[in-house]
PDB file of C-alpha atoms and ligand atoms in Angstrom:
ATOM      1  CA  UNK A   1     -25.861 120.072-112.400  1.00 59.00           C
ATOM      2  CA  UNK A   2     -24.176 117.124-114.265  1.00 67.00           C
ATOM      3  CA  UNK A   3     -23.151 117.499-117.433  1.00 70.00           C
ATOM      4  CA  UNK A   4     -24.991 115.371-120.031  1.00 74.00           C
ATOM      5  CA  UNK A   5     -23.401 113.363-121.951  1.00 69.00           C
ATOM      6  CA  UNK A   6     -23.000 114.693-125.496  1.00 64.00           C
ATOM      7  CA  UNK A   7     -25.427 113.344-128.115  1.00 64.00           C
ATOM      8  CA  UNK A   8     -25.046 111.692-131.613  1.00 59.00           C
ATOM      9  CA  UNK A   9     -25.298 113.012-134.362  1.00 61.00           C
ATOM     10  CA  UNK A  10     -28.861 113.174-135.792  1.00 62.00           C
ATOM     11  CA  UNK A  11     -28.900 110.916-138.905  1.00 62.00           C
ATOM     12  CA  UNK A  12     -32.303 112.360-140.067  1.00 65.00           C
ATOM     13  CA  UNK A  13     -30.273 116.053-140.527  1.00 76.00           C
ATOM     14  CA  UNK A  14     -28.312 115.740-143.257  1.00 92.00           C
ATOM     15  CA  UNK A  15     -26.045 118.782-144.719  1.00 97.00           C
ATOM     16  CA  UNK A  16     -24.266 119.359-148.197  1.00 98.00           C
ATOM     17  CA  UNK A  17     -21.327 120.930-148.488  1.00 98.00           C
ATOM     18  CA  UNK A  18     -20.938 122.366-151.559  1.00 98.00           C
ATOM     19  CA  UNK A  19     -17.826 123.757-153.789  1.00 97.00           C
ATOM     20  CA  UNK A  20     -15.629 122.954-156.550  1.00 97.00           C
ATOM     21  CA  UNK A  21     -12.719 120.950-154.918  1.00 98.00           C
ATOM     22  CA  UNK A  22     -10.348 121.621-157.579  1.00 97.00           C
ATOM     23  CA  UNK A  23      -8.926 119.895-155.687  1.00 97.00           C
ATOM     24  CA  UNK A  24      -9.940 118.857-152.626  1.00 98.00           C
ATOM     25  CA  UNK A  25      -7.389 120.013-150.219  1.00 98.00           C
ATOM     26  CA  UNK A  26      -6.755 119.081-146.160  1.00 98.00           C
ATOM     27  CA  UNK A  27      -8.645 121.882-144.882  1.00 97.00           C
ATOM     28  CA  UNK A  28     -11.793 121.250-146.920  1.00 98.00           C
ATOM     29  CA  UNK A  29     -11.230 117.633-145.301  1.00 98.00           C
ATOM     30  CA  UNK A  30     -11.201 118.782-141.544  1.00 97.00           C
ATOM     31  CA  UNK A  31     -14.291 120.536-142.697  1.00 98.00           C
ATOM     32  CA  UNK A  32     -15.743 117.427-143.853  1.00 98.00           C
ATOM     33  CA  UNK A  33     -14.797 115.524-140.603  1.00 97.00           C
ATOM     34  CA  UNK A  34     -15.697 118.343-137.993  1.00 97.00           C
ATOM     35  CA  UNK A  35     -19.089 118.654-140.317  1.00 97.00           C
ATOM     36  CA  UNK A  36     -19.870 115.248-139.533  1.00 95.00           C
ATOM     37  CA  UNK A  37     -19.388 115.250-135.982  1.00 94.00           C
ATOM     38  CA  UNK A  38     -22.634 117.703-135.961  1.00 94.00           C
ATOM     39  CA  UNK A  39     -24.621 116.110-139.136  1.00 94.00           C
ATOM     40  CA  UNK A  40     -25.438 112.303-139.505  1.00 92.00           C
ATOM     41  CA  UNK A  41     -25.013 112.629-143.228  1.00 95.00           C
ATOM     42  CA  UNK A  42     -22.719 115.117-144.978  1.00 97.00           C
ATOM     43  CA  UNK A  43     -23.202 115.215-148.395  1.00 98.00           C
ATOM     44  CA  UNK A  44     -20.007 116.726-150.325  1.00 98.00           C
ATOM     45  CA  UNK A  45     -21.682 118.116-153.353  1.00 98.00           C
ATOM     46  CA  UNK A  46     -19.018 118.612-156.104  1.00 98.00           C
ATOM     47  CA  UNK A  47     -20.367 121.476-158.745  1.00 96.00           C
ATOM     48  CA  UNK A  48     -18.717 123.520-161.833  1.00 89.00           C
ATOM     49  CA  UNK A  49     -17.841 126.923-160.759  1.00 83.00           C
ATOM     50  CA  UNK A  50     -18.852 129.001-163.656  1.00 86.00           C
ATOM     51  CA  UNK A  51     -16.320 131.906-162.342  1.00 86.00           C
ATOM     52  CA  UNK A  52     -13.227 129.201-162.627  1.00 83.00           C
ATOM     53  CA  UNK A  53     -11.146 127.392-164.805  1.00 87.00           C
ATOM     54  CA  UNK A  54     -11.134 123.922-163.293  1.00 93.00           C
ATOM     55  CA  UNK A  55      -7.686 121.604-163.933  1.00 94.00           C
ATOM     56  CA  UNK A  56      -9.355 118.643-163.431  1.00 95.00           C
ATOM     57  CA  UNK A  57     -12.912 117.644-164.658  1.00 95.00           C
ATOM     58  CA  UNK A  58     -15.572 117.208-162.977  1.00 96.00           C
ATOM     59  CA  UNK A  59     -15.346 113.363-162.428  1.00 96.00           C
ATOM     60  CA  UNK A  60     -11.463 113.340-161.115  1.00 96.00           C
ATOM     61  CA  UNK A  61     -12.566 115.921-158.556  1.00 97.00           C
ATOM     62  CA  UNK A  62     -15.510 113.071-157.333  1.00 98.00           C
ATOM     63  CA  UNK A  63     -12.884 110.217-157.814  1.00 97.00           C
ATOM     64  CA  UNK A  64     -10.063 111.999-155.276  1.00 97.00           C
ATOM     65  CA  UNK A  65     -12.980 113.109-153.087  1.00 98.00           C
ATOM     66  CA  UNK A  66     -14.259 109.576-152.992  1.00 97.00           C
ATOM     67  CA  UNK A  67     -11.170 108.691-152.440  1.00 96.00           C
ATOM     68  CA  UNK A  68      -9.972 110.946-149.616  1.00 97.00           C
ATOM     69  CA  UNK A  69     -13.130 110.158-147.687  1.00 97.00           C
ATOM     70  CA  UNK A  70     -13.136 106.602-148.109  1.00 96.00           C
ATOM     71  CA  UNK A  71     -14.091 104.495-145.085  1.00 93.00           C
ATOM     72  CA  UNK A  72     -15.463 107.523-143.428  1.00 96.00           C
ATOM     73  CA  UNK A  73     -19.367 106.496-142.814  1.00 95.00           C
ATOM     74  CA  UNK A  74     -22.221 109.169-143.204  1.00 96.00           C
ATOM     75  CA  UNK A  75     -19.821 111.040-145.487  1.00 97.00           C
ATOM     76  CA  UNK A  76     -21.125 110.884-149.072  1.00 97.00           C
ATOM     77  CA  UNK A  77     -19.360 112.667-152.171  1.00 98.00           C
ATOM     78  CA  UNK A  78     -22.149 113.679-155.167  1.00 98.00           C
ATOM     79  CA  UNK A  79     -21.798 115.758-158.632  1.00 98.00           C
ATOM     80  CA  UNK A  80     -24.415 118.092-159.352  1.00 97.00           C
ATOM     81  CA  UNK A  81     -25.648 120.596-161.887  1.00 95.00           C
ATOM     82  CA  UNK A  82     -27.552 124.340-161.322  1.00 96.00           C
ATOM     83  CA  UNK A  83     -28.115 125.614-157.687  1.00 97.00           C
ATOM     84  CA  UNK A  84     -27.157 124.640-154.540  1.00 98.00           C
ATOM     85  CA  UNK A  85     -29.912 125.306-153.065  1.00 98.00           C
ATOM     86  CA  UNK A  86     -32.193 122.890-155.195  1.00 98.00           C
ATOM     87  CA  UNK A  87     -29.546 120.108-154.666  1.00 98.00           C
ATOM     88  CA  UNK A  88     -30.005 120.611-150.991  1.00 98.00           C
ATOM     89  CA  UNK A  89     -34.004 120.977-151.420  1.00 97.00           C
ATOM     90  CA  UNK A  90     -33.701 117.688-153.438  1.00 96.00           C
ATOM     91  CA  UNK A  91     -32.089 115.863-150.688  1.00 96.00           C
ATOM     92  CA  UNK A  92     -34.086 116.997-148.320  1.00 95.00           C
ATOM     93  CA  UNK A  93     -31.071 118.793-146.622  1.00 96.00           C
ATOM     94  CA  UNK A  94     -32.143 122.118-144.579  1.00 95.00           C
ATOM     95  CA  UNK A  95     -28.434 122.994-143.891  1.00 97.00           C
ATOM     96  CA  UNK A  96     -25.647 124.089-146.414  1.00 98.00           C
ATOM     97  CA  UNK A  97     -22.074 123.844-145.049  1.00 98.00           C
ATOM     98  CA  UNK A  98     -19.062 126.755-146.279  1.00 98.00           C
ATOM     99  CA  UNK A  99     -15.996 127.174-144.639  1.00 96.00           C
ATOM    100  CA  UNK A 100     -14.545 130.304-143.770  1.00 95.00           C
ATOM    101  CA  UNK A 101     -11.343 131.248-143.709  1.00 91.00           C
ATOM    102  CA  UNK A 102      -9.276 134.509-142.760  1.00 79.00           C
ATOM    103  CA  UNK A 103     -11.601 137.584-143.798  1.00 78.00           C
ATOM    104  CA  UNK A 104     -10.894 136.715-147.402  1.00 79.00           C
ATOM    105  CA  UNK A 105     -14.178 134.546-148.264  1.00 88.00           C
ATOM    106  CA  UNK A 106     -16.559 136.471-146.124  1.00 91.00           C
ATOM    107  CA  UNK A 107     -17.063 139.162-148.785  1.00 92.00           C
ATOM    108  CA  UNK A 108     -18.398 136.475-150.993  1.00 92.00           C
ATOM    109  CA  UNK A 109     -19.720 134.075-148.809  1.00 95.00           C
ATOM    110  CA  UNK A 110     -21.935 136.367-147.260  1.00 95.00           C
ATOM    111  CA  UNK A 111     -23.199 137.314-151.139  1.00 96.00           C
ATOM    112  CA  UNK A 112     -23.877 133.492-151.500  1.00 97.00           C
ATOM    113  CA  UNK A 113     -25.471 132.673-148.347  1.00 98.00           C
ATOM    114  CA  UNK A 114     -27.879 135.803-148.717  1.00 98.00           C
ATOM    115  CA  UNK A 115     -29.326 134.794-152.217  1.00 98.00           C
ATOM    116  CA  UNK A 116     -29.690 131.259-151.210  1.00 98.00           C
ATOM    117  CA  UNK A 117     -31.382 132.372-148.313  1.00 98.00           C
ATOM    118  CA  UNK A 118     -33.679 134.787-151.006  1.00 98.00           C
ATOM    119  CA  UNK A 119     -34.138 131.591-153.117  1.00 98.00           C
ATOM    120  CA  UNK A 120     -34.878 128.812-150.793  1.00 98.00           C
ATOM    121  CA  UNK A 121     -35.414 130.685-147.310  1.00 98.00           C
ATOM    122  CA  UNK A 122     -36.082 126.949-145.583  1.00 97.00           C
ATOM    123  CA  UNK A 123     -32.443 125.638-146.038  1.00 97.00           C
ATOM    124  CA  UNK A 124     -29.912 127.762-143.322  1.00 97.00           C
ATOM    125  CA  UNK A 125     -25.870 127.907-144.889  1.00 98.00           C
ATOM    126  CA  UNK A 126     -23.943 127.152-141.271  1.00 97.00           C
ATOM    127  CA  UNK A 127     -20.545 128.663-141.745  1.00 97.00           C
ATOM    128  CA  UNK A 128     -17.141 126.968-139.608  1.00 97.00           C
ATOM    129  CA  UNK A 129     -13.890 128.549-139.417  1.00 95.00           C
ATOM    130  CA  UNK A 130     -11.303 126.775-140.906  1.00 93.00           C
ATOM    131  CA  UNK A 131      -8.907 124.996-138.760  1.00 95.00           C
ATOM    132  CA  UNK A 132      -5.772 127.620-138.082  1.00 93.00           C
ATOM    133  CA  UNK A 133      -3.387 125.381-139.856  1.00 93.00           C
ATOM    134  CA  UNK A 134      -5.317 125.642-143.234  1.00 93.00           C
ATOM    135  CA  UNK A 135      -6.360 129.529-142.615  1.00 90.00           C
ATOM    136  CA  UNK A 136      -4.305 130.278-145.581  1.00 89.00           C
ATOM    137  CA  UNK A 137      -4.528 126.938-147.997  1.00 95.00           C
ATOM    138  CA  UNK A 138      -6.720 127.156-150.845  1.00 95.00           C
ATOM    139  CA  UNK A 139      -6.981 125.285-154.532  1.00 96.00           C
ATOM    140  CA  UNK A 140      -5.754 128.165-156.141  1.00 94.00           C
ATOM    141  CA  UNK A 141      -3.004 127.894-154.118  1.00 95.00           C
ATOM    142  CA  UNK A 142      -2.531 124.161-154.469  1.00 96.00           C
ATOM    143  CA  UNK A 143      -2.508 124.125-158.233  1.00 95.00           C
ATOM    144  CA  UNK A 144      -0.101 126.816-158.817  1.00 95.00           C
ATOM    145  CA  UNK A 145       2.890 125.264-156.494  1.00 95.00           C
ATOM    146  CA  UNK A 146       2.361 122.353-157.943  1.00 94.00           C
ATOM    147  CA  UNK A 147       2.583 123.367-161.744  1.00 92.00           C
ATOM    148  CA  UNK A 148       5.812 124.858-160.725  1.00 93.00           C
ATOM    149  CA  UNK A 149       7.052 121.694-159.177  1.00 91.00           C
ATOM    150  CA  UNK A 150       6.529 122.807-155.371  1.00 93.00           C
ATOM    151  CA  UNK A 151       5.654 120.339-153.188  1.00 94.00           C
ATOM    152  CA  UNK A 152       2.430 120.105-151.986  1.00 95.00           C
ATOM    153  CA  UNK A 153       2.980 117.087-149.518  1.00 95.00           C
ATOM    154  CA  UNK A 154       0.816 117.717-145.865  1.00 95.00           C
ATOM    155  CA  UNK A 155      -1.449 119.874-147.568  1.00 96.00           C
ATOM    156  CA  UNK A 156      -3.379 117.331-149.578  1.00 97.00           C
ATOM    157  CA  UNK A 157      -4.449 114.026-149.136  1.00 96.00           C
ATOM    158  CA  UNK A 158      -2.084 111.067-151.243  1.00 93.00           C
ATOM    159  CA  UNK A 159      -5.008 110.507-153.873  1.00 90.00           C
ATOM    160  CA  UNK A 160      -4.617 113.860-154.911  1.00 95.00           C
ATOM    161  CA  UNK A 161      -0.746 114.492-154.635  1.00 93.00           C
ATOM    162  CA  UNK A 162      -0.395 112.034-156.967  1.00 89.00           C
ATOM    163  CA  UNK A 163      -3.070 113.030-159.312  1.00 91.00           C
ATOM    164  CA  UNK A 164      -1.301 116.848-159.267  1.00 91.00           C
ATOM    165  CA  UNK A 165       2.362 114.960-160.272  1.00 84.00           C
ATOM    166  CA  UNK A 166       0.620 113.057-162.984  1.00 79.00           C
ATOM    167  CA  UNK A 167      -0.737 116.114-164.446  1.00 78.00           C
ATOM    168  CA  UNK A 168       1.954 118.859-163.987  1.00 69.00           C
ATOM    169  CA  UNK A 169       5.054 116.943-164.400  1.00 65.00           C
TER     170      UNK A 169
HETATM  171  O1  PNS B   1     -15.261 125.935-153.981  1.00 74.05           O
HETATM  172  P1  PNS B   1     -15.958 127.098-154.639  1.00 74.05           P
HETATM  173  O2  PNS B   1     -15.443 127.281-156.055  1.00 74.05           O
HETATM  174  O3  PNS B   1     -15.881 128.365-153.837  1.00 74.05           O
HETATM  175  O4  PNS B   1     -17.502 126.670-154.709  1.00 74.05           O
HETATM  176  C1  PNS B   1     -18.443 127.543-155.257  1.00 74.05           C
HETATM  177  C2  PNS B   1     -19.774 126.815-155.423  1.00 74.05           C
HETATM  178  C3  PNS B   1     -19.613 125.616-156.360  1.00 74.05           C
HETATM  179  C4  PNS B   1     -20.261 126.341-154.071  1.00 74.05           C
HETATM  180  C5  PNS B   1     -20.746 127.852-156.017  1.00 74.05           C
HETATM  181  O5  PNS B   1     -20.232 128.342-157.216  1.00 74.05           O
HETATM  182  C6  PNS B   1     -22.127 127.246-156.257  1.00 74.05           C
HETATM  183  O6  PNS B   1     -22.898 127.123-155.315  1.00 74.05           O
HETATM  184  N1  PNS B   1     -22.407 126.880-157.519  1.00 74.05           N
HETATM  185  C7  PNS B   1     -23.662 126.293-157.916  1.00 74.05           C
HETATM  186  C8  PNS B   1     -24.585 127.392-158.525  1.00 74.05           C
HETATM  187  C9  PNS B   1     -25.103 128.273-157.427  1.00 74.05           C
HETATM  188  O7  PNS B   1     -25.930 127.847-156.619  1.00 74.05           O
HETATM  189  N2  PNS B   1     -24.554 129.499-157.361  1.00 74.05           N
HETATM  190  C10 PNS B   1     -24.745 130.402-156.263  1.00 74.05           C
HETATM  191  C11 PNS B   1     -26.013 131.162-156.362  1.00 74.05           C
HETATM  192  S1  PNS B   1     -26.122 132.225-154.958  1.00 74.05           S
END
């Protein structure tokens, strides 16, 4: 049998990913790309964790996502407010996007993905592994070399290494 061809993406599926980007780091960017490359329309949706003290507010995150993804089409970086779920509902979006890395997140992630299921049973949450080389990179991680004047270059896009000097230094 000959091997078909594959297809494009479907522009009539789009799929949020959600988080706090804080900030937005390379790995949550190959997430973004390899997202894409399944969904016609990825919506980054940039929310408030509750559990976290953010760095930067809410609009720098959207600015260095905007940023960072500039140029790439069907790609689309939003702020929102309250659930996931009902952002996704509201877009008409029937697929949430998390990465997974290591065995660390899938404690929590599989919390997450369960009561989103419970509250809006019509929208899936599609997990991907994170790429190898950013098994182990995370925000957390990100902010803390940088206040102590680590480098970060390689692990975030130029937007956002600069925004991290400005801040720390
Ligand atoms: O990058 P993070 O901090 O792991 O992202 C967490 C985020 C923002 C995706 C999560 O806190 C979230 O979905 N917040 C919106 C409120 C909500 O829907 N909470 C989860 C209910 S199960």
């Amino acid at each position: 049998m000959t091997p078909r061809a594959p297809s494009p993406p479907d522009a009539a599926l789009p799929a949020v990913y959600p988080g706090s980007f804080d900030p937005v780091h390379n790995g949550h960017l190959d997430i973004i790309g390899r997202a894409r490359r399944i969904f016609g329309r990825v919506i980054v949706g940039v929310a408030t964790n509750v559990d976290k003290q953010a760095m930067f507010s809410l609009g720098d995150r959207v600015a260095m996502l905007r940023a960072a993804t500039a140029g790439q089409e069907g790609v689309e970086v939003q702020a929102f407010e309250g659930l996931t779920v009902e952002f996704a509902a509201h877009l008409g979006a029937r697929v949430i996007i998390k990465g997974l890395r290591a065995v660390m997140d899938f404690e929590y992630e599989l919390k997450m993905a369960a009561m989103n299921k419970r509250l809006r049973p019509g929208i899936e949450t599609v997990f991907m592994m994170t790429s190898p080389e950013f098994a182990y990179l995370s925000s957390t991680l990100i902010r803390e070399v940088s206040r102590f004047g680590g480098s970060v270059t390689g692990l975030v896009p130029p937007p956002v290494e600069d925004r991290l000097i400005g801040k720390t230094r």
